[in-house]
Amino acid sequence: MYETTHARQEKREMTKVSLGAELLCELLIEAGVDTIFGYPGGAVLPIYDALFDAPIRHILTRHEQGAIHAAQGFSRATGRPGVVLATSGPGATNLVTGITDAFMDSTPLIILTGQVASEKIGSDAFQEADIIGITLPITKHNYQVRKIADLPQIIADAFHIATTGRPGPVLIDLPKDMMSGPAEHCTLPEPAPRGYHVPNAPDPQVLEHIAAEIKRAKRPLLYIGGGIISSKSSEQLREFARKNQIPVTSTLLGLGAYPAGDDLFVGMLGMHGTYAANRAITECDVLIALGVRFDDRVTGKLERFSPHSKKIHVDIDPAEINKNVPVMWPVVADVGLTLHGLLALDCAPDAVAWRQQIAAWHEEWPLSYRPAQDGLKPQLVVELLAKATKGQAIVTTEVGQHQMWAALFYPYTRPRQWITSGGLGTMGFGFPAAMGAQVAMPDQTVVCIAGDASFQMNVQELQTIVENKLPVKVAILNNGFLGMVRQWQQFFHERRYAESRIGSPDYVKLADAYGALGLRAANAQEAEAIIEQALNHDGPVIMEFLVHEEENVFPMVPPGAGTDQMTLEWEEA
C-alpha cells in the first residue's frame, strides 16, 4: 500500500527520526551539494519528496542523458563534483553513456540511481536493472546501500573517491525501501574507503634525475593533458615552462591549461594537431608528459611516435604508466607537486636553436584555411565568435569537425574554459554540458559550438534552458552532413557518402517554438551581425550558420599513420 506524504510526516513525528531520503539530502548538503540534475521516476519518488523541502536546486532535464552531461558541464566548469539523479531501470541505463564519458575524461561525478525495494532485487521486478553490474567497468567505484546506517559513510567515501587522485564518476544505488524507511540523523564521517590510497608527492631523488635529464636536453618538449587542469597545476606549469623556456604542446583536453598565444605554446598535437606540434613531438629528444595518457588520437602509429626522445611521464594513476608507450622516467604522483619540486631544481636546458626551429615551423606552416570566395567557412565562424567574446567565453562542443575547428581556432587562455568530450567522443554532449556550465557560472558567457547532427542528439534540452532562463548561446555549424564521417568517406571510401548526409529542422522556427531566439547566417557579414545580436540578447539563442558542405579539418594524421605523416590543406585540391 502506498504511503502518503501526510502519513510519512505523521510517522516521522511519532518516531522522531527522519526518512532515508531526508538523511540523503542532509548529507548531500553537508557535502556541499547545491545543485542536482535529474529526472524523477517511481523508485526515486521518496528522494524527490525530500528534495521538495531541501535547499538544493534541482534542474529537471528532458532526458537522463541530458542530465548527466549537464552534471559533467557543471563539474568541468567548476572542478566540483556534478551530481545527477535518475530512477531505476531505464532511468539508470540512460546514464550509461554519460558515465562512460566521465570515466574516460576523468570527470568527478556523483551518480544517484533509484533501485527497486531490497526484497525485489534479482526478481526481474518492474524497472529493475543491475546498474551496479552494468557500471562496474565504467565507474571509479560504485555502491548499493543495503543498510541505511551505512549511508553516511558511503556518501563521505563517494565524494572523496570521486574528487581525489584521478577524478572520476562514483555511483550510489539507492533501493526504494532504504529511502522510504526510517533513518537516524547523522553528520558526515571522515572518509575512509578501504584499500584506497592516493599517490601524493614524488620521490625527491627521482626528481633530481629528471631535472638532470631535462637540463641535458637539446630539444625538450612539454606534453600536457587534462591532468594539469584537474590537479589545478596550471600556474606551476606556466612558471616551469617560462623559467626553463621549454615549448609546450597540449592534448585536446589540456587546452586552456597553458595560454594560447604564448610564445612557448606550440598548439594542439595529434590527429588534428598543428604542423609545428606534430613535428616537435617527432623530433624532440626529451618528452616531459604531464597528466596525459598517450591516447591513440595523440600518438598515431606507436612505432613512429616521438622515436628519438627519452620520455618522462608524470601521472597520478599508476595504471597509465607504460600502458601505451614505454617511458624511461615514470613518476606516479600529483603533477602539481612534481612541478613544484622541479621548480626548486636547475632544469634549464640550452635549447635556443630548438625554439628557433619550432618558430620556423610555425611560420612556414601556420594554422590556416582557404578564405571563402562566397558563402561561409566554419573556421571563420569560430574566429568571429572568439573575436566577439574577446576569447573569454566558456566554450563547449559536440563531437565532430566543428569540435576540431573549435579546438584549433578559439584561443583558450585559462583552465576550465574549454569543455568537450575527448576520450569517448560523445555526440550530444555539448549542448547539455553548456547548460550545466551556465548553471554553475551564471555570470559568464557560455557558447556551445555544435554540428547540425550532434545538436539533434539532445535537442530536447532546449526546453530545459528556456524554462530555467539559461542564456546559453548555441552556434550550429550546419553543413548538412555528419561532417567527420563524410570527411573520412571522402578520404578513405572514394567519396561514397553512405548515410552521412543528414537533414535538419528549421532551427530558427525550432528555437521560436521552444521560446528561444533563433538566428541564421549564410555569409561572413550576416555571421558577424547575428553573433553580436546573440551576445546582446538576455536569453538563450540558437544561431545557425550555413557553412560550406565539404570543408575538411586540416592538418590530419590519417588513421594508422605516424604524427610525422600529416595531410595538409594545400594538398587537398
Coordinates of C-alpha atoms in Angstrom, one line a residue:
M1 CA 0.0 0.0 0.0
Y2 CA 1.4 3.4 -1.0
E3 CA 2.1 5.7 1.9
T4 CA 1.0 9.4 1.5
T5 CA 3.2 12.3 2.3
H6 CA 1.0 13.2 5.3
A7 CA 1.2 9.6 6.6
R8 CA 5.0 9.7 6.4
Q9 CA 5.1 13.0 8.2
E10 CA 3.0 11.6 11.0
K11 CA 5.3 8.6 11.2
R12 CA 8.4 10.9 11.5
E13 CA 6.8 12.9 14.2
M14 CA 5.9 9.7 16.1
T15 CA 9.3 8.1 15.8
K16 CA 11.4 11.3 15.9
V17 CA 13.6 10.0 13.1
S18 CA 13.9 11.1 9.5
L19 CA 13.5 9.0 6.4
G20 CA 16.4 7.7 4.4
A21 CA 15.7 10.2 1.6
E22 CA 15.8 13.1 4.1
L23 CA 19.1 11.8 5.5
L24 CA 20.4 11.6 2.0
C25 CA 19.5 15.2 1.3
E26 CA 21.1 16.3 4.6
L27 CA 24.3 14.5 3.8
L28 CA 24.5 15.9 0.3
I29 CA 24.0 19.4 1.6
E30 CA 26.8 18.8 4.2
A31 CA 29.0 17.6 1.3
G32 CA 28.5 20.9 -0.4
V33 CA 25.9 20.0 -3.0
D34 CA 23.6 22.9 -4.0
T35 CA 22.6 21.6 -7.5
I36 CA 21.3 18.3 -8.8
F37 CA 20.4 17.5 -12.4
G38 CA 17.9 14.7 -12.8
Y39 CA 14.6 13.2 -13.8
P40 CA 12.1 11.5 -11.4
G41 CA 10.5 8.1 -11.5
G42 CA 8.8 5.6 -9.2
A43 CA 11.9 4.3 -7.4
V44 CA 13.2 7.8 -6.5
L45 CA 9.9 9.4 -5.5
P46 CA 10.9 9.4 -1.8
I47 CA 14.1 11.3 -2.7
Y48 CA 12.1 13.8 -4.8
D49 CA 9.6 14.2 -1.9
A50 CA 12.6 15.1 0.3
L51 CA 14.1 17.4 -2.3
F52 CA 10.8 19.3 -2.3
D53 CA 11.7 20.9 1.0
A54 CA 15.5 20.8 0.7
P55 CA 17.7 23.8 -0.2
I56 CA 19.1 22.1 -3.2
R57 CA 18.4 23.4 -6.7
H58 CA 17.1 20.6 -9.0
I59 CA 17.3 21.1 -12.7
L60 CA 14.7 18.9 -14.4
T61 CA 16.1 17.9 -17.8
R62 CA 14.1 16.2 -20.6
H63 CA 16.2 13.1 -20.7
E64 CA 18.6 11.4 -18.3
Q65 CA 21.4 11.7 -20.8
G66 CA 20.9 15.4 -20.8
A67 CA 21.0 15.4 -17.0
I68 CA 24.4 13.6 -16.7
H69 CA 26.0 15.7 -19.5
A70 CA 24.8 18.8 -17.7
A71 CA 26.3 17.5 -14.5
Q72 CA 29.6 16.9 -16.4
G73 CA 29.5 20.5 -17.7
F74 CA 28.9 21.8 -14.1
S75 CA 31.8 19.8 -12.9
R76 CA 34.2 20.7 -15.7
A77 CA 33.4 24.4 -15.3
T78 CA 33.9 24.4 -11.5
G79 CA 36.1 21.5 -10.6
R80 CA 33.4 20.4 -8.1
P81 CA 31.7 17.1 -8.5
G82 CA 28.5 17.2 -10.5
V83 CA 25.5 15.3 -9.1
V84 CA 22.9 13.5 -11.2
L85 CA 19.8 11.7 -10.0
A86 CA 17.8 9.1 -12.0
T87 CA 15.3 6.4 -11.3
S88 CA 15.8 2.7 -11.6
G89 CA 15.8 0.6 -14.8
P90 CA 15.7 2.8 -17.9
G91 CA 16.4 5.9 -15.9
A92 CA 19.7 4.4 -14.7
T93 CA 20.6 2.8 -18.0
N94 CA 20.1 6.1 -19.8
L95 CA 23.0 7.5 -17.8
V96 CA 25.5 4.9 -19.1
T97 CA 26.9 6.9 -22.0
G98 CA 27.5 9.9 -19.7
I99 CA 29.1 7.7 -17.0
T100 CA 31.4 6.2 -19.6
D101 CA 32.2 9.7 -21.0
A102 CA 33.0 11.0 -17.4
F103 CA 35.2 7.9 -16.8
M104 CA 37.2 8.4 -20.0
D105 CA 37.7 12.1 -19.3
S106 CA 38.3 11.8 -15.5
T107 CA 35.3 14.0 -14.6
P108 CA 34.2 13.8 -10.9
L109 CA 30.5 12.9 -10.7
I110 CA 28.2 11.5 -8.0
I111 CA 25.5 9.4 -9.7
L112 CA 22.5 8.6 -7.6
T113 CA 20.2 5.9 -9.1
G114 CA 17.0 4.6 -7.7
Q115 CA 16.6 0.8 -7.3
V116 CA 13.6 -1.4 -6.6
A117 CA 13.0 -2.4 -3.0
S118 CA 15.6 -4.6 -1.4
E119 CA 13.4 -7.7 -1.3
K120 CA 12.7 -7.4 -5.0
I121 CA 16.3 -7.1 -6.2
G122 CA 17.1 -10.0 -8.5
S123 CA 13.4 -10.9 -9.2
D124 CA 13.2 -9.0 -12.5
A125 CA 10.9 -6.6 -10.9
F126 CA 9.3 -3.7 -12.9
Q127 CA 12.0 -1.2 -13.9
E128 CA 14.8 -3.3 -12.3
A129 CA 18.3 -3.2 -13.8
D130 CA 21.6 -4.4 -12.4
I131 CA 23.1 -0.9 -12.6
I132 CA 26.0 -2.0 -10.3
G133 CA 27.0 -4.8 -12.7
I134 CA 26.4 -2.6 -15.7
T135 CA 28.6 0.2 -14.5
L136 CA 31.3 -1.7 -12.8
P137 CA 33.9 -1.2 -15.6
I138 CA 32.9 2.5 -16.2
T139 CA 32.9 3.9 -12.7
K140 CA 35.8 4.7 -10.4
H141 CA 33.7 2.9 -7.7
N142 CA 30.1 2.1 -7.1
Y143 CA 27.9 1.3 -4.1
Q144 CA 24.5 -0.2 -3.3
V145 CA 23.0 0.8 0.0
R146 CA 21.9 -2.3 1.8
K147 CA 21.6 -0.8 5.3
I148 CA 20.6 2.8 5.8
A149 CA 23.1 3.1 8.7
D150 CA 25.8 2.7 6.0
L151 CA 24.6 5.7 4.0
P152 CA 26.7 8.5 5.8
Q153 CA 30.0 6.6 5.3
I154 CA 29.1 5.8 1.7
I155 CA 28.4 9.4 0.9
A156 CA 31.6 10.5 2.6
D157 CA 33.7 7.9 0.7
A158 CA 32.0 8.5 -2.6
F159 CA 32.8 12.2 -2.6
H160 CA 36.4 11.5 -1.5
I161 CA 36.9 8.9 -4.2
A162 CA 35.3 11.0 -7.0
T163 CA 37.4 14.1 -6.3
T164 CA 40.9 12.8 -5.2
G165 CA 43.6 11.1 -7.2
R166 CA 42.5 10.7 -10.8
P167 CA 38.9 12.1 -10.6
G168 CA 36.0 10.0 -11.8
P169 CA 32.4 9.0 -11.5
V170 CA 31.1 7.2 -8.4
L171 CA 27.6 5.7 -8.5
I172 CA 25.4 5.1 -5.4
D173 CA 22.4 2.8 -6.0
L174 CA 19.5 3.5 -3.6
P175 CA 16.8 0.8 -3.1
K176 CA 13.5 2.4 -2.6
D177 CA 12.9 0.9 0.9
M178 CA 16.2 2.4 2.1
M179 CA 15.0 5.8 1.1
S180 CA 11.4 5.5 2.4
G181 CA 12.3 3.7 5.7
P182 CA 13.4 5.4 8.9
A183 CA 16.9 6.8 9.4
E184 CA 18.6 8.4 12.3
H185 CA 20.0 11.9 11.9
C186 CA 23.7 11.8 11.4
T187 CA 26.6 14.0 10.1
L188 CA 29.2 13.0 7.5
P189 CA 32.0 11.0 9.0
E190 CA 35.6 11.3 7.8
P191 CA 36.1 9.4 4.5
A192 CA 37.8 6.1 5.0
P193 CA 37.4 4.0 1.8
R194 CA 39.0 0.6 2.4
G195 CA 42.0 -0.1 0.2
Y196 CA 42.0 3.3 -1.5
H197 CA 45.3 5.3 -1.4
V198 CA 46.1 8.4 -3.4
P199 CA 49.7 8.9 -4.5
N200 CA 50.9 12.3 -3.5
A201 CA 54.5 13.8 -3.5
P202 CA 57.1 12.4 -5.9
D203 CA 60.4 10.8 -4.8
P204 CA 63.0 13.7 -4.4
Q205 CA 65.8 11.5 -5.8
V206 CA 63.7 10.8 -9.0
L207 CA 63.1 14.5 -9.4
E208 CA 66.8 15.1 -9.3
H209 CA 67.4 12.6 -12.0
I210 CA 64.6 14.1 -14.1
A211 CA 65.9 17.6 -13.7
A212 CA 69.4 16.5 -14.9
E213 CA 67.8 14.8 -17.9
I214 CA 65.9 17.9 -18.8
K215 CA 68.9 20.1 -18.4
R216 CA 70.9 17.9 -20.8
A217 CA 68.2 18.1 -23.4
K218 CA 68.8 19.9 -26.7
R219 CA 65.2 19.5 -27.9
P220 CA 62.9 19.3 -24.8
L221 CA 59.1 19.4 -25.1
L222 CA 56.3 19.6 -22.5
Y223 CA 53.3 17.4 -23.5
I224 CA 50.4 18.3 -21.2
G225 CA 46.9 16.9 -20.8
G226 CA 43.7 17.3 -18.8
G227 CA 45.5 16.1 -15.7
I228 CA 47.1 19.6 -15.4
I229 CA 43.6 21.1 -15.1
S230 CA 42.1 18.5 -12.8
S231 CA 45.1 18.8 -10.5
K232 CA 44.9 22.6 -10.5
S233 CA 48.5 22.8 -11.7
S234 CA 48.3 25.4 -14.4
E235 CA 50.2 28.1 -12.5
Q236 CA 53.1 25.7 -11.7
L237 CA 53.1 24.6 -15.4
R238 CA 53.4 28.2 -16.6
E239 CA 56.1 29.0 -14.2
F240 CA 58.1 25.9 -15.0
A241 CA 57.8 26.3 -18.8
R242 CA 58.7 30.0 -18.7
K243 CA 61.5 29.6 -16.2
N244 CA 63.2 27.0 -18.3
Q245 CA 62.0 28.2 -21.7
I246 CA 60.6 24.8 -22.7
P247 CA 58.0 24.7 -25.6
V248 CA 54.5 23.3 -24.6
T249 CA 52.1 21.2 -26.7
S250 CA 48.7 20.1 -25.5
T251 CA 46.1 17.3 -25.9
L252 CA 42.5 18.2 -26.7
L253 CA 41.5 18.0 -23.1
G254 CA 44.6 20.0 -21.9
L255 CA 43.6 23.2 -23.9
G256 CA 43.5 26.2 -21.6
A257 CA 46.0 24.7 -19.2
Y258 CA 48.6 26.8 -20.9
P259 CA 47.6 30.0 -22.6
A260 CA 47.2 30.0 -26.4
G261 CA 49.2 32.9 -27.9
D262 CA 52.1 32.5 -25.5
D263 CA 55.4 32.3 -27.4
L264 CA 56.2 28.8 -25.9
F265 CA 52.8 27.3 -26.9
V266 CA 53.1 25.0 -29.9
G267 CA 49.4 24.2 -30.2
M268 CA 47.4 21.0 -30.0
L269 CA 49.1 17.8 -31.2
G270 CA 47.8 14.6 -32.6
M271 CA 45.4 13.6 -35.4
H272 CA 44.3 17.2 -36.0
G273 CA 47.2 18.9 -34.3
T274 CA 49.3 21.7 -35.7
Y275 CA 52.2 21.1 -38.0
A276 CA 54.6 22.5 -35.5
A277 CA 53.3 20.4 -32.6
N278 CA 53.5 17.2 -34.5
R279 CA 56.9 17.9 -35.9
A280 CA 58.1 18.9 -32.4
I281 CA 56.8 15.7 -30.8
T282 CA 58.5 13.7 -33.6
E283 CA 61.9 15.5 -33.3
C284 CA 62.2 16.2 -29.6
D285 CA 64.9 14.4 -27.5
V286 CA 63.3 14.7 -24.1
L287 CA 59.5 14.5 -23.8
I288 CA 58.0 15.6 -20.5
A289 CA 54.5 14.2 -20.4
L290 CA 52.3 15.7 -17.6
G291 CA 48.8 14.4 -16.8
V292 CA 48.3 12.6 -20.1
R293 CA 47.6 9.0 -21.1
F294 CA 49.2 8.7 -24.6
D295 CA 45.9 8.0 -26.3
D296 CA 45.8 6.8 -29.8
R297 CA 44.5 10.1 -31.2
V298 CA 47.7 11.7 -30.0
T299 CA 50.3 9.0 -30.7
G300 CA 49.1 7.8 -34.1
K301 CA 51.2 4.8 -35.1
L302 CA 53.1 3.9 -31.9
E303 CA 56.3 2.9 -33.8
R304 CA 56.6 6.4 -35.2
F305 CA 55.6 8.3 -32.0
S306 CA 58.4 10.5 -30.8
P307 CA 61.1 8.0 -31.8
H308 CA 64.1 10.0 -30.6
S309 CA 63.0 11.0 -27.2
K310 CA 63.7 10.0 -23.6
K311 CA 60.3 10.0 -22.0
I312 CA 59.3 11.3 -18.6
H313 CA 55.7 10.5 -17.6
V314 CA 54.0 12.1 -14.5
D315 CA 50.6 10.8 -13.7
I316 CA 48.7 10.1 -10.5
D317 CA 47.1 7.0 -11.9
P318 CA 49.7 4.1 -11.9
A319 CA 47.6 2.2 -14.5
E320 CA 48.6 4.8 -17.1
I321 CA 52.3 4.3 -16.7
N322 CA 53.8 2.3 -19.6
K323 CA 50.2 1.4 -20.8
N324 CA 50.6 2.6 -24.3
V325 CA 54.1 4.0 -24.5
P326 CA 57.2 2.8 -22.5
V327 CA 58.8 5.6 -20.6
M328 CA 62.3 6.0 -19.1
W329 CA 61.2 8.0 -16.0
P330 CA 57.8 7.1 -14.6
V331 CA 56.5 9.3 -11.8
V332 CA 53.3 8.3 -10.0
A333 CA 52.5 11.5 -8.1
D334 CA 50.4 14.7 -8.1
V335 CA 51.6 16.6 -11.2
G336 CA 51.4 20.0 -9.3
L337 CA 53.7 18.7 -6.5
T338 CA 56.0 17.3 -9.1
L339 CA 56.3 20.6 -10.9
H340 CA 56.7 22.4 -7.6
G341 CA 59.6 20.1 -6.8
L342 CA 61.2 20.6 -10.2
L343 CA 60.9 24.4 -9.9
A344 CA 63.3 24.2 -7.0
L345 CA 65.9 22.4 -9.1
D346 CA 68.1 23.5 -12.0
C347 CA 66.4 22.2 -15.1
A348 CA 67.1 24.9 -17.7
P349 CA 68.3 23.4 -20.9
D350 CA 70.3 25.1 -23.7
A351 CA 67.5 24.9 -26.3
V352 CA 67.7 28.2 -28.2
A353 CA 68.2 26.5 -31.6
W354 CA 65.2 24.2 -30.8
R355 CA 62.9 27.1 -30.1
Q356 CA 64.0 28.8 -33.3
Q357 CA 63.3 25.6 -35.2
I358 CA 59.7 25.4 -33.8
A359 CA 59.1 29.1 -34.6
A360 CA 60.3 28.4 -38.1
W361 CA 57.8 25.5 -38.5
H362 CA 55.1 27.8 -37.2
E363 CA 56.0 30.5 -39.6
E364 CA 56.3 28.1 -42.6
W365 CA 53.1 26.1 -41.9
P366 CA 50.8 28.2 -39.8
L367 CA 47.3 27.1 -38.8
S368 CA 45.1 28.4 -41.6
Y369 CA 42.4 27.8 -44.1
R370 CA 41.4 29.0 -47.5
P371 CA 39.1 32.0 -47.3
A372 CA 35.7 31.6 -49.0
Q373 CA 35.0 33.3 -52.3
D374 CA 31.4 33.1 -51.4
G375 CA 29.3 31.6 -48.6
L376 CA 30.7 30.9 -45.1
K377 CA 33.6 28.9 -43.8
P378 CA 33.2 27.2 -40.4
Q379 CA 36.6 28.2 -39.3
L380 CA 35.6 31.9 -39.8
V381 CA 32.6 31.4 -37.6
V382 CA 34.8 30.2 -34.8
E383 CA 37.1 33.1 -35.3
L384 CA 34.2 35.6 -35.2
L385 CA 32.9 34.0 -32.0
A386 CA 36.4 34.4 -30.5
K387 CA 36.6 38.0 -31.6
A388 CA 33.1 38.9 -30.3
T389 CA 33.6 37.2 -26.9
K390 CA 37.2 38.5 -26.7
G391 CA 38.3 34.9 -26.2
Q392 CA 36.8 34.8 -22.8
A393 CA 33.7 32.6 -23.2
I394 CA 33.3 29.1 -21.7
V395 CA 33.1 27.0 -24.9
T396 CA 31.5 23.6 -25.0
T397 CA 31.3 21.4 -28.1
E398 CA 29.5 18.5 -29.5
V399 CA 31.7 16.0 -31.4
G400 CA 32.9 16.1 -35.0
Q401 CA 34.5 18.5 -37.4
H402 CA 33.2 21.6 -35.5
Q403 CA 34.8 20.2 -32.3
M404 CA 38.2 20.3 -34.1
W405 CA 37.7 23.8 -35.5
A406 CA 36.6 25.0 -32.1
A407 CA 39.8 23.4 -30.6
L408 CA 42.1 24.9 -33.3
F409 CA 40.6 28.4 -33.9
Y410 CA 39.4 29.6 -30.5
P411 CA 42.2 30.9 -28.2
Y412 CA 41.8 29.3 -24.8
T413 CA 43.8 31.1 -22.1
R414 CA 42.6 29.6 -18.8
P415 CA 41.7 26.2 -17.3
R416 CA 38.0 25.1 -17.4
Q417 CA 37.3 27.4 -20.3
W418 CA 37.1 24.5 -22.8
I419 CA 34.6 21.7 -22.2
T420 CA 34.4 18.9 -24.7
S421 CA 34.1 15.1 -24.9
G422 CA 37.6 13.8 -25.5
G423 CA 38.0 10.1 -24.8
L424 CA 34.6 8.7 -25.7
G425 CA 33.7 11.3 -28.4
T426 CA 30.1 11.6 -27.4
M427 CA 27.7 13.3 -29.8
G428 CA 25.0 15.0 -27.8
F429 CA 27.4 16.0 -25.1
G430 CA 28.0 19.7 -25.8
F431 CA 24.5 21.3 -25.5
P432 CA 23.6 19.8 -22.1
A433 CA 27.2 20.4 -20.9
A434 CA 26.7 24.1 -21.8
M435 CA 23.6 24.1 -19.8
G436 CA 25.4 22.7 -16.7
A437 CA 28.3 25.2 -17.2
Q438 CA 25.8 28.1 -17.4
V439 CA 24.1 26.9 -14.2
A440 CA 27.5 26.8 -12.5
M441 CA 28.7 30.1 -14.0
P442 CA 25.6 32.3 -14.4
D443 CA 27.7 35.5 -14.9
Q444 CA 29.9 34.1 -17.7
T445 CA 29.1 33.8 -21.4
V446 CA 28.7 30.2 -22.4
V447 CA 28.8 29.2 -26.0
C448 CA 28.1 25.7 -27.4
I449 CA 29.7 25.1 -30.8
A450 CA 27.7 22.3 -32.4
G451 CA 27.3 20.4 -35.6
D452 CA 23.9 20.0 -37.1
A453 CA 23.9 16.3 -36.5
S454 CA 25.3 16.3 -33.0
F455 CA 22.9 19.1 -31.8
Q456 CA 20.0 16.9 -32.7
M457 CA 21.1 14.2 -30.3
N458 CA 19.9 16.2 -27.2
V459 CA 17.8 18.9 -28.8
Q460 CA 15.1 18.3 -26.3
E461 CA 17.1 20.2 -23.7
L462 CA 16.1 23.4 -25.4
Q463 CA 13.0 23.3 -23.2
T464 CA 15.3 23.0 -20.1
I465 CA 17.4 26.0 -20.9
V466 CA 14.3 28.1 -21.7
E467 CA 12.5 27.1 -18.6
N468 CA 15.5 27.8 -16.4
K469 CA 16.3 31.1 -18.2
L470 CA 19.8 30.0 -19.0
P471 CA 21.3 32.3 -21.6
V472 CA 23.3 29.7 -23.4
K473 CA 24.4 30.7 -26.9
V474 CA 24.4 27.8 -29.4
A475 CA 26.3 28.1 -32.7
I476 CA 25.3 25.3 -35.1
L477 CA 27.7 24.9 -38.0
N478 CA 25.3 23.4 -40.4
N479 CA 26.9 21.6 -43.4
G480 CA 24.1 19.1 -43.9
F481 CA 26.4 16.1 -43.1
L482 CA 27.8 14.0 -40.4
G483 CA 30.8 16.1 -41.1
M484 CA 33.7 14.0 -39.8
V485 CA 32.1 10.8 -41.2
R486 CA 31.8 12.4 -44.6
Q487 CA 35.4 13.6 -44.4
W488 CA 36.6 10.1 -43.7
Q489 CA 34.4 8.8 -46.5
Q490 CA 35.9 11.3 -48.8
F491 CA 39.5 10.3 -48.0
F492 CA 39.2 6.6 -47.4
H493 CA 36.0 5.5 -49.2
E494 CA 36.2 7.3 -52.5
R495 CA 33.6 9.9 -51.7
R496 CA 30.9 7.2 -51.2
Y497 CA 28.8 9.2 -48.8
A498 CA 26.8 6.3 -47.3
E499 CA 24.2 7.6 -44.8
S500 CA 26.3 10.7 -43.9
R501 CA 24.0 13.3 -45.3
I502 CA 21.5 14.3 -42.7
G503 CA 18.6 16.7 -42.7
S504 CA 17.8 19.3 -40.1
P505 CA 14.7 21.1 -38.9
D506 CA 14.3 24.9 -39.5
Y507 CA 16.4 25.9 -36.5
V508 CA 15.0 29.4 -36.4
K509 CA 11.5 28.1 -36.1
L510 CA 12.6 25.4 -33.7
A511 CA 14.1 27.9 -31.4
D512 CA 11.0 30.0 -31.6
A513 CA 8.8 27.0 -30.8
Y514 CA 10.7 26.4 -27.6
G515 CA 10.7 30.1 -26.7
A516 CA 14.3 30.9 -27.6
L517 CA 15.7 33.3 -30.1
G518 CA 16.6 31.8 -33.5
L519 CA 19.0 33.4 -35.9
R520 CA 20.6 32.3 -39.2
A521 CA 23.6 33.4 -41.3
A522 CA 24.9 32.4 -44.7
N523 CA 27.9 34.7 -45.2
A524 CA 30.5 36.5 -43.2
Q525 CA 28.6 39.8 -42.8
E526 CA 25.5 38.0 -41.6
A527 CA 27.5 35.8 -39.3
E528 CA 29.2 38.8 -37.6
A529 CA 25.8 40.5 -37.2
I530 CA 23.9 37.6 -35.6
I531 CA 26.8 36.9 -33.2
E532 CA 26.6 40.4 -32.0
Q533 CA 22.8 40.2 -31.7
A534 CA 23.0 36.9 -29.9
L535 CA 25.6 38.1 -27.3
N536 CA 23.4 41.2 -26.6
H537 CA 20.3 39.1 -26.1
D538 CA 19.5 38.2 -22.4
G539 CA 18.1 34.7 -23.1
P540 CA 19.1 31.6 -24.9
V541 CA 19.9 31.8 -28.6
I542 CA 20.2 29.3 -31.4
M543 CA 22.5 30.6 -34.2
E544 CA 22.5 28.5 -37.4
F545 CA 25.5 29.1 -39.7
L546 CA 25.1 27.6 -43.2
V547 CA 28.7 26.7 -43.9
H548 CA 30.5 25.0 -46.8
E549 CA 29.3 21.4 -47.1
E550 CA 32.6 19.8 -47.9
E551 CA 35.1 21.8 -45.8
N552 CA 37.6 19.5 -44.2
V553 CA 39.6 19.6 -41.0
F554 CA 43.4 20.0 -41.5
P555 CA 46.0 19.2 -40.7
M556 CA 45.1 15.5 -40.4
V557 CA 47.2 12.4 -39.4
P558 CA 45.4 9.6 -41.2
P559 CA 44.4 6.6 -39.0
G560 CA 47.3 4.2 -38.7
A561 CA 49.9 6.8 -39.7
G562 CA 52.6 8.5 -37.6
T563 CA 52.4 12.0 -36.4
D564 CA 55.1 13.0 -38.9
Q565 CA 52.7 11.9 -41.8
M566 CA 50.3 14.7 -41.8
T567 CA 47.9 15.6 -44.7
L568 CA 47.9 19.3 -45.2
E569 CA 45.2 21.5 -46.6
W570 CA 47.1 22.6 -49.6
E571 CA 47.4 19.0 -50.7
E572 CA 43.6 18.6 -51.0
A573 CA 42.9 20.3 -54.3

